[in-house]
XYZ file of C-alpha atoms in Angstrom:
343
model
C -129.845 102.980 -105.614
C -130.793 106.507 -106.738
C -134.124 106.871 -104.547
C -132.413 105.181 -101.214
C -128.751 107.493 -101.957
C -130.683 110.876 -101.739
C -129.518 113.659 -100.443
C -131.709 115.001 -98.681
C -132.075 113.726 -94.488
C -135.186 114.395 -92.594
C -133.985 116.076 -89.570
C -134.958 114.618 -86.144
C -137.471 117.690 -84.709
C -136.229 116.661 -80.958
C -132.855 116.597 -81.416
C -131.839 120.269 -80.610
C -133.849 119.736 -76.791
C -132.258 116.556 -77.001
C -128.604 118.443 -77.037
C -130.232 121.014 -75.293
C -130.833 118.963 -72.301
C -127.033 117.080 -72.743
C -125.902 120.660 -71.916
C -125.077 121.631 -75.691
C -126.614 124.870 -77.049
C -127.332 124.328 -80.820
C -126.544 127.958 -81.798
C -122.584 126.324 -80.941
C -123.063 123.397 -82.628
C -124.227 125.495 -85.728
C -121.002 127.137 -85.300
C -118.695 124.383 -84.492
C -120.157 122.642 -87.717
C -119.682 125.681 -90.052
C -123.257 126.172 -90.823
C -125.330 129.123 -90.345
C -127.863 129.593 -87.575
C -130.871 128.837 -89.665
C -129.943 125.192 -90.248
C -131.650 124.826 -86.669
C -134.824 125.105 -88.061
C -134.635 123.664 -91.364
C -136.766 119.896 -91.439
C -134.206 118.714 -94.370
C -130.435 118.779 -94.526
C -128.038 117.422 -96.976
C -125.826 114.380 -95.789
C -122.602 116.260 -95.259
C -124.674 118.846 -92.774
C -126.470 115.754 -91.470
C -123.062 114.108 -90.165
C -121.388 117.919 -89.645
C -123.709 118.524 -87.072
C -123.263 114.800 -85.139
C -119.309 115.640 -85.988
C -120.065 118.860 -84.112
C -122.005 117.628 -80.919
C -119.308 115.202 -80.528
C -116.425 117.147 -80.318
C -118.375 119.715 -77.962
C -119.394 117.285 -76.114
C -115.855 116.006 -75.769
C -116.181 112.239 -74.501
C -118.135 110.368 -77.011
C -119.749 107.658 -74.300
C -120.953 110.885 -72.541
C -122.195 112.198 -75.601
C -123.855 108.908 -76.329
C -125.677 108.213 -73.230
C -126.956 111.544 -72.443
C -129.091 111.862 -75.329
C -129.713 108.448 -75.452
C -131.458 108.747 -72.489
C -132.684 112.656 -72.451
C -134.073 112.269 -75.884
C -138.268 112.638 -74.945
C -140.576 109.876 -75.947
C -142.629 113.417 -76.814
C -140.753 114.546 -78.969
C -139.994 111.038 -81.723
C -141.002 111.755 -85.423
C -143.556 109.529 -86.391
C -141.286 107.040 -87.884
C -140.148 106.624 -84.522
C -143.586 106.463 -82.719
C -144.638 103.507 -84.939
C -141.739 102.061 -83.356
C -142.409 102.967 -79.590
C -145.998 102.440 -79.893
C -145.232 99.084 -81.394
C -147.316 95.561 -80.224
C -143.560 94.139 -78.819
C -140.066 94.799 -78.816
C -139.527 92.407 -81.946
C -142.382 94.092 -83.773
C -140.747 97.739 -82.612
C -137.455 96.595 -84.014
C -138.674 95.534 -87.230
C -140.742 98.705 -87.380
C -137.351 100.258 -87.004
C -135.721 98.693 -89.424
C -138.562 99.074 -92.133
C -138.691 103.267 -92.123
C -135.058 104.093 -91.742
C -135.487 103.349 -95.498
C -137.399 106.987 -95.340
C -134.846 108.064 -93.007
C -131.199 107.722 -94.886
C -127.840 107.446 -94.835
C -127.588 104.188 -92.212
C -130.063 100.926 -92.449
C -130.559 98.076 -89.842
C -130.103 94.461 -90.711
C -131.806 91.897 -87.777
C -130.786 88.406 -87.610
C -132.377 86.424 -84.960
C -130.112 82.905 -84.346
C -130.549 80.607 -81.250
C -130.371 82.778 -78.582
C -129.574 85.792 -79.849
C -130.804 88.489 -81.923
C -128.091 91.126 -83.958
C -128.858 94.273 -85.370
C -125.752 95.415 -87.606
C -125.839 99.125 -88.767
C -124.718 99.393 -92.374
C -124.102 102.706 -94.359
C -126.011 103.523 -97.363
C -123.229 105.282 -98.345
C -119.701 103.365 -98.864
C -117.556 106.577 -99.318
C -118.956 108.477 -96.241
C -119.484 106.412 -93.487
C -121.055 108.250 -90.729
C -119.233 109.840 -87.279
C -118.914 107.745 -84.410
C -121.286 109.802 -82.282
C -124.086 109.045 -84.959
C -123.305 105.201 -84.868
C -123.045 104.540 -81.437
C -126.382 107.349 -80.397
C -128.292 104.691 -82.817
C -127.460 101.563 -81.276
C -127.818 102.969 -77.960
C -131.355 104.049 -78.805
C -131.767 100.312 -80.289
C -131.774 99.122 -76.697
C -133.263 102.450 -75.306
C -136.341 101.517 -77.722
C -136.919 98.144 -75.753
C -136.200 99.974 -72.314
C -138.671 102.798 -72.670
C -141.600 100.449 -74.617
C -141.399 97.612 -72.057
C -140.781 99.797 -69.116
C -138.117 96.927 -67.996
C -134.314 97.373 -67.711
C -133.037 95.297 -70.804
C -129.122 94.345 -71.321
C -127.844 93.602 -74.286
C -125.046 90.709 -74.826
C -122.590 92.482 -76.841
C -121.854 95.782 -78.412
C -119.394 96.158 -81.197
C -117.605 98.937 -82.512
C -115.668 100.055 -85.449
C -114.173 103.196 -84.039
C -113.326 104.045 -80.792
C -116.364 105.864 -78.380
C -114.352 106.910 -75.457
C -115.369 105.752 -71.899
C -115.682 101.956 -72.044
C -116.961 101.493 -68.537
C -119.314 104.050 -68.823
C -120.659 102.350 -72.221
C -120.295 99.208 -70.386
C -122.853 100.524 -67.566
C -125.291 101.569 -69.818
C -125.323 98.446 -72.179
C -125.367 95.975 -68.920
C -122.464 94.325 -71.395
C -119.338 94.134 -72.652
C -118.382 96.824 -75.250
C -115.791 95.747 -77.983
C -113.967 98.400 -79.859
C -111.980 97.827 -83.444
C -114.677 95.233 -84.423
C -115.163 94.702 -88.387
C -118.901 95.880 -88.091
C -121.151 98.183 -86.188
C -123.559 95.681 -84.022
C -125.853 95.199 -81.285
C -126.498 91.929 -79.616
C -129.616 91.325 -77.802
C -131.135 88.808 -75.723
C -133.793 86.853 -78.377
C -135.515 86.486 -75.398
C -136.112 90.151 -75.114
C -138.112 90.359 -78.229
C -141.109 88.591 -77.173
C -141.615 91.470 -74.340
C -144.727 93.064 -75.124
C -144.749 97.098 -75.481
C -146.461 98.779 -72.239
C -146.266 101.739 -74.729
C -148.380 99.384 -77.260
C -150.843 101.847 -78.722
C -153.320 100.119 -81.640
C -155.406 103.208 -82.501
C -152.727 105.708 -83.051
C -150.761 102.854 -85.354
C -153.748 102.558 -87.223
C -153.380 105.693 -88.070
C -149.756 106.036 -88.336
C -148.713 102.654 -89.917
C -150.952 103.140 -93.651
C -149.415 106.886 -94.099
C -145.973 105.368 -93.415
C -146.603 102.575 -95.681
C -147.977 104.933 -98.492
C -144.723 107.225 -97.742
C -142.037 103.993 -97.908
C -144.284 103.002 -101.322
C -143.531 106.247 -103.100
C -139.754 106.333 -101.986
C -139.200 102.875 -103.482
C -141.248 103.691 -106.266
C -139.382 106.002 -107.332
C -136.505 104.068 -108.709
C -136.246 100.734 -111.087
C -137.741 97.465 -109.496
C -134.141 95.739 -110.113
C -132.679 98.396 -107.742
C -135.282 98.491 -105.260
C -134.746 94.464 -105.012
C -131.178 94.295 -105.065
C -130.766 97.066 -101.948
C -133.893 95.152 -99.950
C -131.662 92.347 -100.717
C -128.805 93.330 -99.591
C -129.975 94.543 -96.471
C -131.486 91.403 -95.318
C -128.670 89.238 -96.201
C -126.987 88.204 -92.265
C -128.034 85.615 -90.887
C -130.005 83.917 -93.854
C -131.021 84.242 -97.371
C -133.901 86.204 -97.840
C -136.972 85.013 -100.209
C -138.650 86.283 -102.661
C -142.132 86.553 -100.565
C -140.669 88.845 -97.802
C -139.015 91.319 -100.134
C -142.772 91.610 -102.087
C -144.305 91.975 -98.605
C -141.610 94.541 -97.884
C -142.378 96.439 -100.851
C -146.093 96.007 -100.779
C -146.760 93.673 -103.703
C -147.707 89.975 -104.119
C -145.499 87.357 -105.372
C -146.602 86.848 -108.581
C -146.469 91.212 -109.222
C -142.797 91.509 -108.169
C -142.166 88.463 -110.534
C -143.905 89.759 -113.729
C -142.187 93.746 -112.500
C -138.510 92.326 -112.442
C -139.279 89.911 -115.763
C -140.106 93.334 -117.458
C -136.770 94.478 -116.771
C -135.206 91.143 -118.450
C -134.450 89.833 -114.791
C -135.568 88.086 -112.117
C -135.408 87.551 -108.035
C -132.672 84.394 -108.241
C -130.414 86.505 -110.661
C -130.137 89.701 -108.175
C -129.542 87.610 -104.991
C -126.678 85.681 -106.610
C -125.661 89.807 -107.713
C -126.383 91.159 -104.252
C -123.766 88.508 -102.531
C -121.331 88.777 -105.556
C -121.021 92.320 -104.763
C -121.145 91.492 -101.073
C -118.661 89.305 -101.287
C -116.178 91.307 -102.913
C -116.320 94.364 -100.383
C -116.292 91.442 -97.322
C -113.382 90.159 -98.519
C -111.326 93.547 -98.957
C -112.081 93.282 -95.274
C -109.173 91.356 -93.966
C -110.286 91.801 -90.404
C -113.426 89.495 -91.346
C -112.589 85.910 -91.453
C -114.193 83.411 -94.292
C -116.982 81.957 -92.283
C -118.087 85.108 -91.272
C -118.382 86.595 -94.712
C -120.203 83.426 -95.632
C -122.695 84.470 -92.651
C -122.966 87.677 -93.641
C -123.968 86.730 -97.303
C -126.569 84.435 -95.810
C -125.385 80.996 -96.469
C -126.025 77.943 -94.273
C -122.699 76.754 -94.029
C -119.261 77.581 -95.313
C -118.893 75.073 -97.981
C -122.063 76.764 -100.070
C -120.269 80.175 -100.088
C -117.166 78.811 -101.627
C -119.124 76.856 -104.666
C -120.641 79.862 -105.279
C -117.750 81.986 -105.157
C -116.073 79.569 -107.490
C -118.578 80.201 -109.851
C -118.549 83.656 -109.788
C -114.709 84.571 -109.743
C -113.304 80.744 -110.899
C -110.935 81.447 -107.820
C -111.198 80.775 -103.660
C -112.482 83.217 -101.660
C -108.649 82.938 -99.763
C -107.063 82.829 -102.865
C -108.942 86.204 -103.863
C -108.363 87.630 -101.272
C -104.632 87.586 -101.052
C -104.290 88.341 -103.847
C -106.174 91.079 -103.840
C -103.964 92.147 -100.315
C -101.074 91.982 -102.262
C -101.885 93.393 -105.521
C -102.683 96.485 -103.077
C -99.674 95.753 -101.385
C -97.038 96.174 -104.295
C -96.883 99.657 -104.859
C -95.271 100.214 -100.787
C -93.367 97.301 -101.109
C -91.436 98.816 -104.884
C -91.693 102.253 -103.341
């Protein structure tokens, strides 16, 4: 989606005292990252200097759990953009998290999709950005602030139940200490497992003047960013953002996008479509990357996609693709294997 795949990254104003106070001067991680001095002041970077200069940090830092927690933890309440402070100054950690969630769509290239379930609550970072995921030290500094969010608002200690990892972040225990959890490395996703509980803590931090003021300028903000592309697009990547966990209707992605039912209806019927046809595309496509996954399993794809139970995601697979999601799948594994296997 053109308007959400922009190049162009709001820089956090705190980070550089953030490093500064981790023990990093910026001036070397300008260096380290190849860019000139100047890109310490600049408010806007481009995606490539964006993850250059977490690259950067990382590799000065040297251990990424170090890395992680100190600025996790250094990082001053002070010193949060305002899409942050609607967070911290949020009624509840739920509220906070959702807050979260809803203006990193101002705040590109990762997105946050929360799926409360019995007793626990998940917040799975996804990429914007298929060919470039982000460095290790940017995923792991932004689930560690996840729970650092809920630690500072409540004023409580708050675990977390799991962590999961992609890619390797160095010191386990250490990671282990600061999420009060186990850590998993090598996992098929990016995730952060919280205590449902948790969310119901109100925010000591709770501040309703200042996100009266705040919350309508964000709003108007996240309005002209979506509105700047086609209504299919802007329905299809709300969509597929809110997919784990459950399917998402039609009257939470008009709330989302600050229009009534009927108005998103008539907008996407202009454009010769309509909300049913782009969630069946949003898991199609889903689907298809989950699959070429082989470290996900079947019934977690199906969860991912937002079906109830296993047997719904097959039906609909079968419709789409006239083939198993198994049968795809290998396939698929072996069409990709042949070309080692003749070499």
């Amino acid at each position: 989606m053109k308007s959400h795949l922009s190049d162009r990254i709001k820089f956090p104003p705190g980070f550089w005292e953030g490093v500064r106070l981790a023990g990093i001067a910026a001036h070397d991680i300008a260096r380290k990252a190849g860019l000139p001095l100047t890109i310490i002041h600049e408010p806007v970077v481009t995606t490539a200097q964006y993850f250059a200069i977490w690259q950067a940090y990382s590799d000065l830092i040297g251990d990424p759990a170090e890395g992680i927690i100190k600025l996790a933890t250094s990082f001053e309440t002070a010193k949060y953009p305002p899409t942050v402070l609607a967070t911290y100054h949020a009624r509840d950690y739920r509220d906070a998290l959702h807050r979260m969630a809803r203006y990193k769509q101002l705040c590109p290239p990762e997105s946050l999709r929360i799926a409360e379930q019995s007793e626990q609550c998940t917040i799975e970072l996804a990429w914007l950005y298929k060919e470039q995921p982000g460095p290790a030290m940017l995923i792991g500094i932004t689930l560690a602030y996840l729970l650092e969010l809920g630690r500072r608002g409540t004023g409580q200690y708050l675990t977390a139940q799991l962590v999961e990892f992609s890619q390797p972040m160095g010191n386990v225990q250490a990671l282990e200490a600061y999420f009060g959890c186990r850590v998993r490395m090598g996992a098929a996703c990016n995730r952060l497992t919280l205590h449902r509980r948790d969310l119901d803590r109100p925010f000591v931090s709770y501040n309703e003047e200042l996100l009266a003021i705040l919350t309508p300028v964000l709003d108007q903000s996240l309005h002209e960013e979506l509105d700047s592309g086609s209504m299919t697009e802007k329905v299809k990547w709300i969509i597929k953002r809110n997919l784990a966990g459950g399917s998402p209707d039609m009257g939470k992605v008009a709330k989302e996008l600050g229009l009534s039912d009927r108005t998103l209806q008539r907008r996407l019927s202009d454009e010769q479509t309509s909300f049913k046809h782009l969630l069946g595309q949003a898991r199609h496509e889903q689907a298809r990357e989950y699959l070429s996954d082989t470290s996900l399993d079947i019934k977690e794809v199906a969860y991912l996609l937002g079906y109830e139970d296993q047997n719904s995601f097959y039906r609909a697979f079968r419709d789409w693709e006239g083939d198993t999601p198994s049968h795809w799948r290998a396939e698929r594994t072996g069409a990709d294997a042949l070309p080692d296997e003749w070499a």
